[in-house]
Short mmCIF file of C-alpha atoms in Angstrom, two decimals:
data_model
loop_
_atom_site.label_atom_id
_atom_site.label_comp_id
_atom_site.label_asym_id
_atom_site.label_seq_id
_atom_site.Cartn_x
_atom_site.Cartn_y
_atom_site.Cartn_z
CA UNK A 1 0.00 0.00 0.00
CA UNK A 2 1.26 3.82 -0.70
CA UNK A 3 1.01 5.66 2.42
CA UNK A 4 1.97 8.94 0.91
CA UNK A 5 0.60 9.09 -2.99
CA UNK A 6 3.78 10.12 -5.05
CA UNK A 7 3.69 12.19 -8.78
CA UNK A 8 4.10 10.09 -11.58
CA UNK A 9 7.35 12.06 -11.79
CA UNK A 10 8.29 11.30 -8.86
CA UNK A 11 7.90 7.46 -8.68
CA UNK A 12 10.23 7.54 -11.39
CA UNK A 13 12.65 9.73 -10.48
CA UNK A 14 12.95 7.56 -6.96
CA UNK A 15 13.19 4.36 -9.43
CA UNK A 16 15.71 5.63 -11.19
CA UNK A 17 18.40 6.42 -8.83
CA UNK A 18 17.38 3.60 -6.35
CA UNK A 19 18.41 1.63 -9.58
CA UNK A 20 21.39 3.27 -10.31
CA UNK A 21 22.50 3.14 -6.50
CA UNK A 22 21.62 -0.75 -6.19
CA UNK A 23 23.73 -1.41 -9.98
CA UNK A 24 26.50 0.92 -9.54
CA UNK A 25 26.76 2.47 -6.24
CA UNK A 26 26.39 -0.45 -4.28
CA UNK A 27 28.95 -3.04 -5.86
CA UNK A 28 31.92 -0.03 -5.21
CA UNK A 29 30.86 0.93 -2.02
CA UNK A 30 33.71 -0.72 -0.07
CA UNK A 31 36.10 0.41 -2.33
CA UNK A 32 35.84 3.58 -0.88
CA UNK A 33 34.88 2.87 2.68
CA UNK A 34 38.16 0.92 3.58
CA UNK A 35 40.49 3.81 2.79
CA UNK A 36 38.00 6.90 3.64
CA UNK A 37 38.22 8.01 -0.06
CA UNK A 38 35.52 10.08 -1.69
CA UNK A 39 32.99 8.10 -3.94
CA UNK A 40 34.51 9.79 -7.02
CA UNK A 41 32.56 7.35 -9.86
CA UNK A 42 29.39 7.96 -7.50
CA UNK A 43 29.77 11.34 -7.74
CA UNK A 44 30.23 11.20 -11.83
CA UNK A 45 27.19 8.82 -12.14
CA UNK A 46 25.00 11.36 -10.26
CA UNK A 47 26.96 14.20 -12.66
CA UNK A 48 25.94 12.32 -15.92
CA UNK A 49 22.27 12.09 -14.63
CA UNK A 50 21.93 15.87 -14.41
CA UNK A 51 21.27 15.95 -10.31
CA UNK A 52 24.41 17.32 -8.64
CA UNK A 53 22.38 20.43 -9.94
CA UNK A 54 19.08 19.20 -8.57
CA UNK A 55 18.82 22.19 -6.49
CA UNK A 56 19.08 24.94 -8.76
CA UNK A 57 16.61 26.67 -10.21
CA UNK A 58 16.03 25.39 -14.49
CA UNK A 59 17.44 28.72 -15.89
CA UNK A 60 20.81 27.69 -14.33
CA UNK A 61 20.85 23.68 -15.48
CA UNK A 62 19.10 22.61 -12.55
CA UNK A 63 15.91 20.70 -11.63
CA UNK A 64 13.83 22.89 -9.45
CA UNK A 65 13.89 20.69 -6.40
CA UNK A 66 14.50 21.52 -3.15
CA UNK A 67 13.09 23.97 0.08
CA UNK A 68 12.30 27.04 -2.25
CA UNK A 69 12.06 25.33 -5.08
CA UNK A 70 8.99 24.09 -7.83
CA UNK A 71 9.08 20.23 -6.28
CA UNK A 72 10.66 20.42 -2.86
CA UNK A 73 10.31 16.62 -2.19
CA UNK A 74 12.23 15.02 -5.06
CA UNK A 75 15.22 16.40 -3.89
CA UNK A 76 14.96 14.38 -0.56
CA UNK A 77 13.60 11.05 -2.51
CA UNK A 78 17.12 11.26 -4.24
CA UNK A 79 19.03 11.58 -0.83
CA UNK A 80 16.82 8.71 0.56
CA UNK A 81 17.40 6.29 -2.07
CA UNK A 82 21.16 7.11 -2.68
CA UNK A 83 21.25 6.16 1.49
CA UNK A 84 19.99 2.81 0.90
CA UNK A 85 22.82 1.62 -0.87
CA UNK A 86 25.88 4.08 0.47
CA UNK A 87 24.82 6.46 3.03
CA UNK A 88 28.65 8.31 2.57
CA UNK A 89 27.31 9.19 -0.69
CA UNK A 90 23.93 10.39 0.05
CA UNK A 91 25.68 12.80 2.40
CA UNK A 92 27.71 14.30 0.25
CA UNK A 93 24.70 14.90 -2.12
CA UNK A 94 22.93 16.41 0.23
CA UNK A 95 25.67 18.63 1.43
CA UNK A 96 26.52 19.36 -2.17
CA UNK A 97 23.24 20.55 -2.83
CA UNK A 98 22.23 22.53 0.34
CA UNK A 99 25.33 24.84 -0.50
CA UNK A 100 23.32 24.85 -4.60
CA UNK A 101 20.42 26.33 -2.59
CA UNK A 102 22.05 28.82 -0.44
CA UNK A 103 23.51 30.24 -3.54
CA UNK A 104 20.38 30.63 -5.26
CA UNK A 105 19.13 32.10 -2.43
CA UNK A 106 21.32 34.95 -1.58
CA UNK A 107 23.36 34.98 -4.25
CA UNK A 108 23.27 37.99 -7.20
CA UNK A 109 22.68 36.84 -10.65
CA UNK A 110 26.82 36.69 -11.48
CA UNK A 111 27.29 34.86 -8.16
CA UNK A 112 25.23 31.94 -9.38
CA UNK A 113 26.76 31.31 -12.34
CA UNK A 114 30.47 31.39 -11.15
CA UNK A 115 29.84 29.48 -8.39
CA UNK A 116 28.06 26.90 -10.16
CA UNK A 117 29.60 26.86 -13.31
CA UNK A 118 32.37 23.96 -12.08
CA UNK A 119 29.47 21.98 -11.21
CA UNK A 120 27.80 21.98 -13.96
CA UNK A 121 31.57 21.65 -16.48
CA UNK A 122 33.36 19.31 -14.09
CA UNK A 123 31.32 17.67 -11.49
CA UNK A 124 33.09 19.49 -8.48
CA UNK A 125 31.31 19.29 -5.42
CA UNK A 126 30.26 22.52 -2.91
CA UNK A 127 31.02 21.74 1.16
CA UNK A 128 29.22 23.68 3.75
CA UNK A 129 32.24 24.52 6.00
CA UNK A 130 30.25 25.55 8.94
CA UNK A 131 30.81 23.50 11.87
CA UNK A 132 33.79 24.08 14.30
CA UNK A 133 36.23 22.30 16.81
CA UNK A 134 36.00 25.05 19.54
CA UNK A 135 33.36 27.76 20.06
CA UNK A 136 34.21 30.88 22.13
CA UNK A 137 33.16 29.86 26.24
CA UNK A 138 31.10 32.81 26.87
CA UNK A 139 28.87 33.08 23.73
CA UNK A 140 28.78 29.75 22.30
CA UNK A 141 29.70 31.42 18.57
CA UNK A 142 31.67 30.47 16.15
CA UNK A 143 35.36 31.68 16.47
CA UNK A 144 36.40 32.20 12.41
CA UNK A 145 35.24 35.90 11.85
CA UNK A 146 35.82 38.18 8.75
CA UNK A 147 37.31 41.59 9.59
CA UNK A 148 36.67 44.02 7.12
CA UNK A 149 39.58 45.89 5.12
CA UNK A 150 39.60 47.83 1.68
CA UNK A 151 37.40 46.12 -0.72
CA UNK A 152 36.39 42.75 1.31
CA UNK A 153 36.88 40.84 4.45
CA UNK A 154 40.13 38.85 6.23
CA UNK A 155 38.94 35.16 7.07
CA UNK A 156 40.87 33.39 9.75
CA UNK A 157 39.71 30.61 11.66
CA UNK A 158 39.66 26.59 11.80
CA UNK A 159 36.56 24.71 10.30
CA UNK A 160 36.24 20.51 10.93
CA UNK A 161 33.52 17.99 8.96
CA UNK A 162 34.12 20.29 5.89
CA UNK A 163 32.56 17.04 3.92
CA UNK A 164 33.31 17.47 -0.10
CA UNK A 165 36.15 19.97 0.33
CA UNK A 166 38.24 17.34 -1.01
CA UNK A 167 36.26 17.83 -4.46
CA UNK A 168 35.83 21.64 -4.27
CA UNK A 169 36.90 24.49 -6.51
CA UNK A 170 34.73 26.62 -4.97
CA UNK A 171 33.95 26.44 -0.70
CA UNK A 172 30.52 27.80 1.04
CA UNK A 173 32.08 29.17 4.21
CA UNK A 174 29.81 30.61 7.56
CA UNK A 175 32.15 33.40 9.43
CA UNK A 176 31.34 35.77 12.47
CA UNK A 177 31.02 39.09 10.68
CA UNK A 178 33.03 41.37 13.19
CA UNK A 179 30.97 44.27 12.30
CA UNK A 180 27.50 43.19 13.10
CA UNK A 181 28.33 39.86 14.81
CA UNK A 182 26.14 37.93 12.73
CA UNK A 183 26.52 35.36 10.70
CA UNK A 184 28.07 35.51 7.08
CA UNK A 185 28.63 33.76 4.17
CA UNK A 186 31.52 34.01 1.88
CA UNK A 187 32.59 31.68 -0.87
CA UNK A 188 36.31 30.69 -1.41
CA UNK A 189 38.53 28.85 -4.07
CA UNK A 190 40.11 26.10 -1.89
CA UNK A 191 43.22 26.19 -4.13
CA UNK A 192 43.59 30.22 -1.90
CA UNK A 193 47.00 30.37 -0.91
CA UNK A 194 45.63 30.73 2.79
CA UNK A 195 44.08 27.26 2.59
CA UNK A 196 44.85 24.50 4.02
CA UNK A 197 43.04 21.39 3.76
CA UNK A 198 43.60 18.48 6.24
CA UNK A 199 42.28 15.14 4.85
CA UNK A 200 43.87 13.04 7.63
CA UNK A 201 41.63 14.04 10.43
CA UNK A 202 38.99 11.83 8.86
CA UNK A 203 39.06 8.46 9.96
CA UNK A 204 35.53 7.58 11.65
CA UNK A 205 34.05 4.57 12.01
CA UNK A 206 31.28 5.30 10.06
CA UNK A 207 30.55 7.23 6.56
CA UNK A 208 34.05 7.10 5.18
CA UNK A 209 33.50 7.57 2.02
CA UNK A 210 31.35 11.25 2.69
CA UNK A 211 35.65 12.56 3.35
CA UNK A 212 34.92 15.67 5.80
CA UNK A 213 38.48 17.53 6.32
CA UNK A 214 39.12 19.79 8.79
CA UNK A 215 40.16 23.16 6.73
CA UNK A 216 42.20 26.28 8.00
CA UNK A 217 42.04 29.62 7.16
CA UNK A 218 44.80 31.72 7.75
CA UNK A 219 44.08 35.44 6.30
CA UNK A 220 42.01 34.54 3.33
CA UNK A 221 41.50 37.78 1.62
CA UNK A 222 37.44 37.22 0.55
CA UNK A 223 36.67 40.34 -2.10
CA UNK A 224 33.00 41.93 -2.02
CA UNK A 225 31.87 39.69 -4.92
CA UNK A 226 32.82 36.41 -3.01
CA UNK A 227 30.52 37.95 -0.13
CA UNK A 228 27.08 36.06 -0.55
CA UNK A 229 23.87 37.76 0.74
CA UNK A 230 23.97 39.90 3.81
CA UNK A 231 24.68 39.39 7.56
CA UNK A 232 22.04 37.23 9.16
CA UNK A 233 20.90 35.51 6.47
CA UNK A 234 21.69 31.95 6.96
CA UNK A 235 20.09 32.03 11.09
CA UNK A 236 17.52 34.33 10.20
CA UNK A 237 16.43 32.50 7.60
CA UNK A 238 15.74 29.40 8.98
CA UNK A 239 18.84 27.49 7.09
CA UNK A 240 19.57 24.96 10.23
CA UNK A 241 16.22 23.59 9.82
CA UNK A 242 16.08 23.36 6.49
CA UNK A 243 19.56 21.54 6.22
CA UNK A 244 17.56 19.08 9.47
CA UNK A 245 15.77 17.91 6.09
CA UNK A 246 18.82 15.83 4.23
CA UNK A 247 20.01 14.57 7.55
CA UNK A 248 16.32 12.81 8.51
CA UNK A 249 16.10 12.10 4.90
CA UNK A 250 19.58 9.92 4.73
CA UNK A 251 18.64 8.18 8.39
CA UNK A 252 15.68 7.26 6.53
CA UNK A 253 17.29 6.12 3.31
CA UNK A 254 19.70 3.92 5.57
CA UNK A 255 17.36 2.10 7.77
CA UNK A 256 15.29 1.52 4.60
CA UNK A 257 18.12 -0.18 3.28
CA UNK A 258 19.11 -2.25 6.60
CA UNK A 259 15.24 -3.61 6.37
CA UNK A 260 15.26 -4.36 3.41
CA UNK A 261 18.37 -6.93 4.16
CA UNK A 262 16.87 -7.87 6.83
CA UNK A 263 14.15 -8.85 5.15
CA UNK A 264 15.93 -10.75 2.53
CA UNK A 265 18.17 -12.58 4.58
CA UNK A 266 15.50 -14.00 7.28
CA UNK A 267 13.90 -15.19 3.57
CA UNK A 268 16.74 -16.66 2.78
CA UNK A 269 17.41 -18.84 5.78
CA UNK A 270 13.86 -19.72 5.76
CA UNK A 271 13.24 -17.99 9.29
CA UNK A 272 10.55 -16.07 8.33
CA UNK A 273 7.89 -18.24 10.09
CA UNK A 274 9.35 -17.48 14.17
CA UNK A 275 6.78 -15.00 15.70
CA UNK A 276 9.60 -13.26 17.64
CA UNK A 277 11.47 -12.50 14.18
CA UNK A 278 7.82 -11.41 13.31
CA UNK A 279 7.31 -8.60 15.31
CA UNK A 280 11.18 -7.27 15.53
CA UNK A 281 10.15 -7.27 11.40
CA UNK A 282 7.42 -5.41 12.15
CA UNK A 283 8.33 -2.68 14.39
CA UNK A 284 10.90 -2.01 12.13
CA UNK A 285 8.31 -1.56 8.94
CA UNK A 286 5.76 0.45 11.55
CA UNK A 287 8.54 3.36 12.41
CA UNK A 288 9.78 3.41 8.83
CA UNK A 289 6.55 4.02 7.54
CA UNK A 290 5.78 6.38 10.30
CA UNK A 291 8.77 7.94 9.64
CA UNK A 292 8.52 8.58 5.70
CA UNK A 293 5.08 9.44 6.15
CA UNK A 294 6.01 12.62 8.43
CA UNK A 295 8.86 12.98 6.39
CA UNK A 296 7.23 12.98 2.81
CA UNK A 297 4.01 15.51 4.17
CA UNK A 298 6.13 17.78 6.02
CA UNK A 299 8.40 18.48 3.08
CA UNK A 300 5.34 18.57 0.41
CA UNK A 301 3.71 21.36 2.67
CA UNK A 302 6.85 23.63 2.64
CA UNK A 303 5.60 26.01 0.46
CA UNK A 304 2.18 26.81 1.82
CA UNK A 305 3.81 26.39 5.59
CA UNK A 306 7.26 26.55 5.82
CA UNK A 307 7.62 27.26 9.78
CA UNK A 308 4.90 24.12 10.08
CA UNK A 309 6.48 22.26 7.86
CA UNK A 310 10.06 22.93 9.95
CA UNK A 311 8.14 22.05 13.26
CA UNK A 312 7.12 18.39 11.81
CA UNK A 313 10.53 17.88 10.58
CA UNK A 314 11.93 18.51 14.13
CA UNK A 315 9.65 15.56 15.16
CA UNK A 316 10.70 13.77 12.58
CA UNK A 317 14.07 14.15 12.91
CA UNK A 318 13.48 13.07 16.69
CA UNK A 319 11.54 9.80 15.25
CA UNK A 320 14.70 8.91 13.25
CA UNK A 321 17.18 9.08 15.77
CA UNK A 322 15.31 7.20 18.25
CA UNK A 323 14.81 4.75 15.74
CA UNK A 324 18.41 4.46 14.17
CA UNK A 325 19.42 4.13 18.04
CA UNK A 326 16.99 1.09 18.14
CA UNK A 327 17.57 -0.37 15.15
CA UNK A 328 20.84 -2.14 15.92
CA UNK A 329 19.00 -3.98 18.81
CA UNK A 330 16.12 -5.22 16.47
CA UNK A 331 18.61 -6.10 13.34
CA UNK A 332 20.45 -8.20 16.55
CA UNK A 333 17.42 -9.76 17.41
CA UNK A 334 15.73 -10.52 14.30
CA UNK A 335 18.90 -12.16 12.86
CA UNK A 336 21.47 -12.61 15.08
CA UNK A 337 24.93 -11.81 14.60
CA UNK A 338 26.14 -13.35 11.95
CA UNK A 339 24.56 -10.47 9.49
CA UNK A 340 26.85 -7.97 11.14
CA UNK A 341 30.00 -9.84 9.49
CA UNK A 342 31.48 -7.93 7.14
CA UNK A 343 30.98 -9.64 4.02
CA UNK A 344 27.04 -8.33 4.14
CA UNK A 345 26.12 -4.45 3.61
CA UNK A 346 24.28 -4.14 7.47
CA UNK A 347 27.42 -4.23 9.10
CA UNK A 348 29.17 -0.81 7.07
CA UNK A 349 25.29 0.32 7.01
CA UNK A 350 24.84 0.13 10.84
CA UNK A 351 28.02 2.07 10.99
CA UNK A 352 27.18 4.71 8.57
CA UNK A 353 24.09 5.07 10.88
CA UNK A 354 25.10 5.09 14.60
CA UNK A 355 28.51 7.77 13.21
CA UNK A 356 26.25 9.77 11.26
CA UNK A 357 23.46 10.18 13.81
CA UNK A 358 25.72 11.51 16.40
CA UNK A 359 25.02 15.34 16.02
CA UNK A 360 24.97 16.48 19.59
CA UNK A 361 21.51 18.31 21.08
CA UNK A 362 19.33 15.74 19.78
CA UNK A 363 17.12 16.49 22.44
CA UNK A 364 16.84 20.03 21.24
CA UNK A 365 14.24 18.02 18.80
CA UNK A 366 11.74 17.55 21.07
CA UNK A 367 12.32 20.47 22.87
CA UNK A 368 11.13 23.08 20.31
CA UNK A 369 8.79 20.66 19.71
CA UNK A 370 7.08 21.60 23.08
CA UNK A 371 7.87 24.86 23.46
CA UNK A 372 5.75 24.97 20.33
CA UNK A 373 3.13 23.23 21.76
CA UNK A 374 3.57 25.62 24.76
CA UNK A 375 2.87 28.55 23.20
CA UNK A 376 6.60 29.70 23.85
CA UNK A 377 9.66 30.99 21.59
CA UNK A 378 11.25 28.67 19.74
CA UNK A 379 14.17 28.35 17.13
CA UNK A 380 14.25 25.05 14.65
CA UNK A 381 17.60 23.51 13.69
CA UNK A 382 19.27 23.78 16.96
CA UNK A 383 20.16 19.72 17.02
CA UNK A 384 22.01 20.18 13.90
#
């Protein structure tokens, strides 16, 4: 039965890269996974198939999906079924394209097309260099700020989980602006002189192949033109909980994927008549569903509701994280341990999940959530 009734365009969009991620994506996915590399023929596939510009608007060689976009929700049905397969890859989709939409929404008409152009000629990926190692103790802000001189701003600072900086021309960087202490956003070529990018900090457990460097900026001169939008506009605008979206969307993508080889395997051994087995089965297909329903109706009511819309996606995000946190425990139960070796996809999938559901404040969910409810001020994408 379909819970949530999909566009015609739609249900074959989804085919189409769940396809291409099952033929292609999921035969290599090792490759890159044992030595942390970046999912380079992934990332070409994708290319050829015209959806590293998903985001963009059509005028620029895009497809229109995304938040503030014509189709909002086939964006997320690409990161979902890329997940299944390769979760490191999904990620550095979604990253990819999150930076695509923060260009077309603050950038200037001349902005857009440089910053896109080595997409669209040479599959080079964007990475949203936001997060960072230390904050300052009393205010809790970021610490790499822009001070202004003649004709731009002076960048220095350390950024960490920079994913797709490896495969950048181009970097989407958030800096304290010293004049207004807000937030700003400045683009820079990572070949800068004042560059550095450190590949060897990432060696996680999990989502290896979605290679998140740790970059430092050490007076990066950024002129005016590289300056995108104004102060404020990423916070104020409600970025964090749009960018909540791609996270819940790859959780979902991954579990998806873990059931369904579940699924297959108890089939398999023939142990698909034990009632216990039953209902781990079960609970697993009841939050999934739960889950893509929320999902799949928050995001298709962006546009007439966008702060609603935000407010179900903080549930939903909540959903998914208590349910990738029980997951492990029902895979475990419903088919012991043996599907955790390493010669079957759970195992690197299970680890793709618990590393890349450990943003901190997860709790923060819930708690705007109720203050909703509450009838007090809230703020969505704090658990980013």
């Amino acid at each position: 039965m379909e819970l949530f009734r999909l566009t015609e365009a739609q249900r074959e969009l989804a085919h189409k890269v769940e396809t291409m991620a099952r033929e292609r994506f999921a035969p290599r996915a090792n490759e890159y996974d044992g030595p942390a590399i970046m999912p380079k023929e992934d990332i070409l596939d994708l290319h050829r198939e015209g959806l590293l510009l998903a985001a963009a608007p059509k005028a620029y060689g895009g497809l229109g999906f995304g938040c503030e976009q014509d189709d909002p929700l086939s964006f997320f049905l690409v990161t979902e079924n890329i997940a299944k397969v390769n979760p490191a890859t999904g990620h550095c989709y979604q990253v990819h394209n999150n930076c695509v939409q923060m260009i077309h929404a603050f950038g200037n008409e001349a902005q857009k097309e440089k910053y896109l152009e080595p997409t669209r000629e040479r599959a080079a990926l964007l990475p949203g260099a936001g997060s960072e190692p230390t904050m300052h103790v009393a205010t809790g802000r970021m610490l790499t700020d822009a001070k202004h001189v003649d004709g731009g701003v002076m960048v220095s600072g350390i950024k960490h989980y920079a994913t797709n900086a490896s495969a950048s021309e181009w970097m989407w960087v958030m800096v304290i602006d010293e004049k207004t202490e807000r937030d700003l956003t400045v683009m820079i070529p990572s070949d800068h002189p004042g560059v550095t990018i450190k590949e060897e900090f990432w060696d996680p457990s999990g989502v290896r192949a979605c290679v998140s460097p740790v970059i430092e900026f050490n007076e990066v001169f950024v002129p005016e033109e590289d300056i995108l939008g104004q102060p404020g506009d990423f916070l104020g605008n409600d970025w964090l909980g749009k960018i909540n979206l791609g996270f819940s969307f790859n959780y979902l993508g991954t579990m998806q994927g873990i059931y369904e080889h579940v699924v297959n395997y108890l089939k398999e051994r023939n142990r698909t008549d034990d009632s216990m087995r039953q209902t781990y089965v079960g609970e697993m297909k009841a939050r999934l569903d739960a889950l893509r329903l929320m999902l799949y109706s928050a995001v298709s009511g962006f546009q007439a509701d966008p702060m609603g819309a935000m407010l179900a996606i903080e549930e939903a995000k909540f959903l998914a994280i208590e349910t990738a946190n029980r997951f492990q425990y029902l895979v475990g139960q419903a088919c012991g341990p043996t599907i955790l070796f390493r010669k079957y996809p759970v195992e690197r999938l299970l680890r793709d999940l618990a590393l890349h559901g450990l943003h901190g404040r997860h709790y923060q969910n819930a708690i705007t959530v109720g203050k909703s409810e509450l009838g007090q001020p809230f703020k969505v994408g704090l658990s980013v």
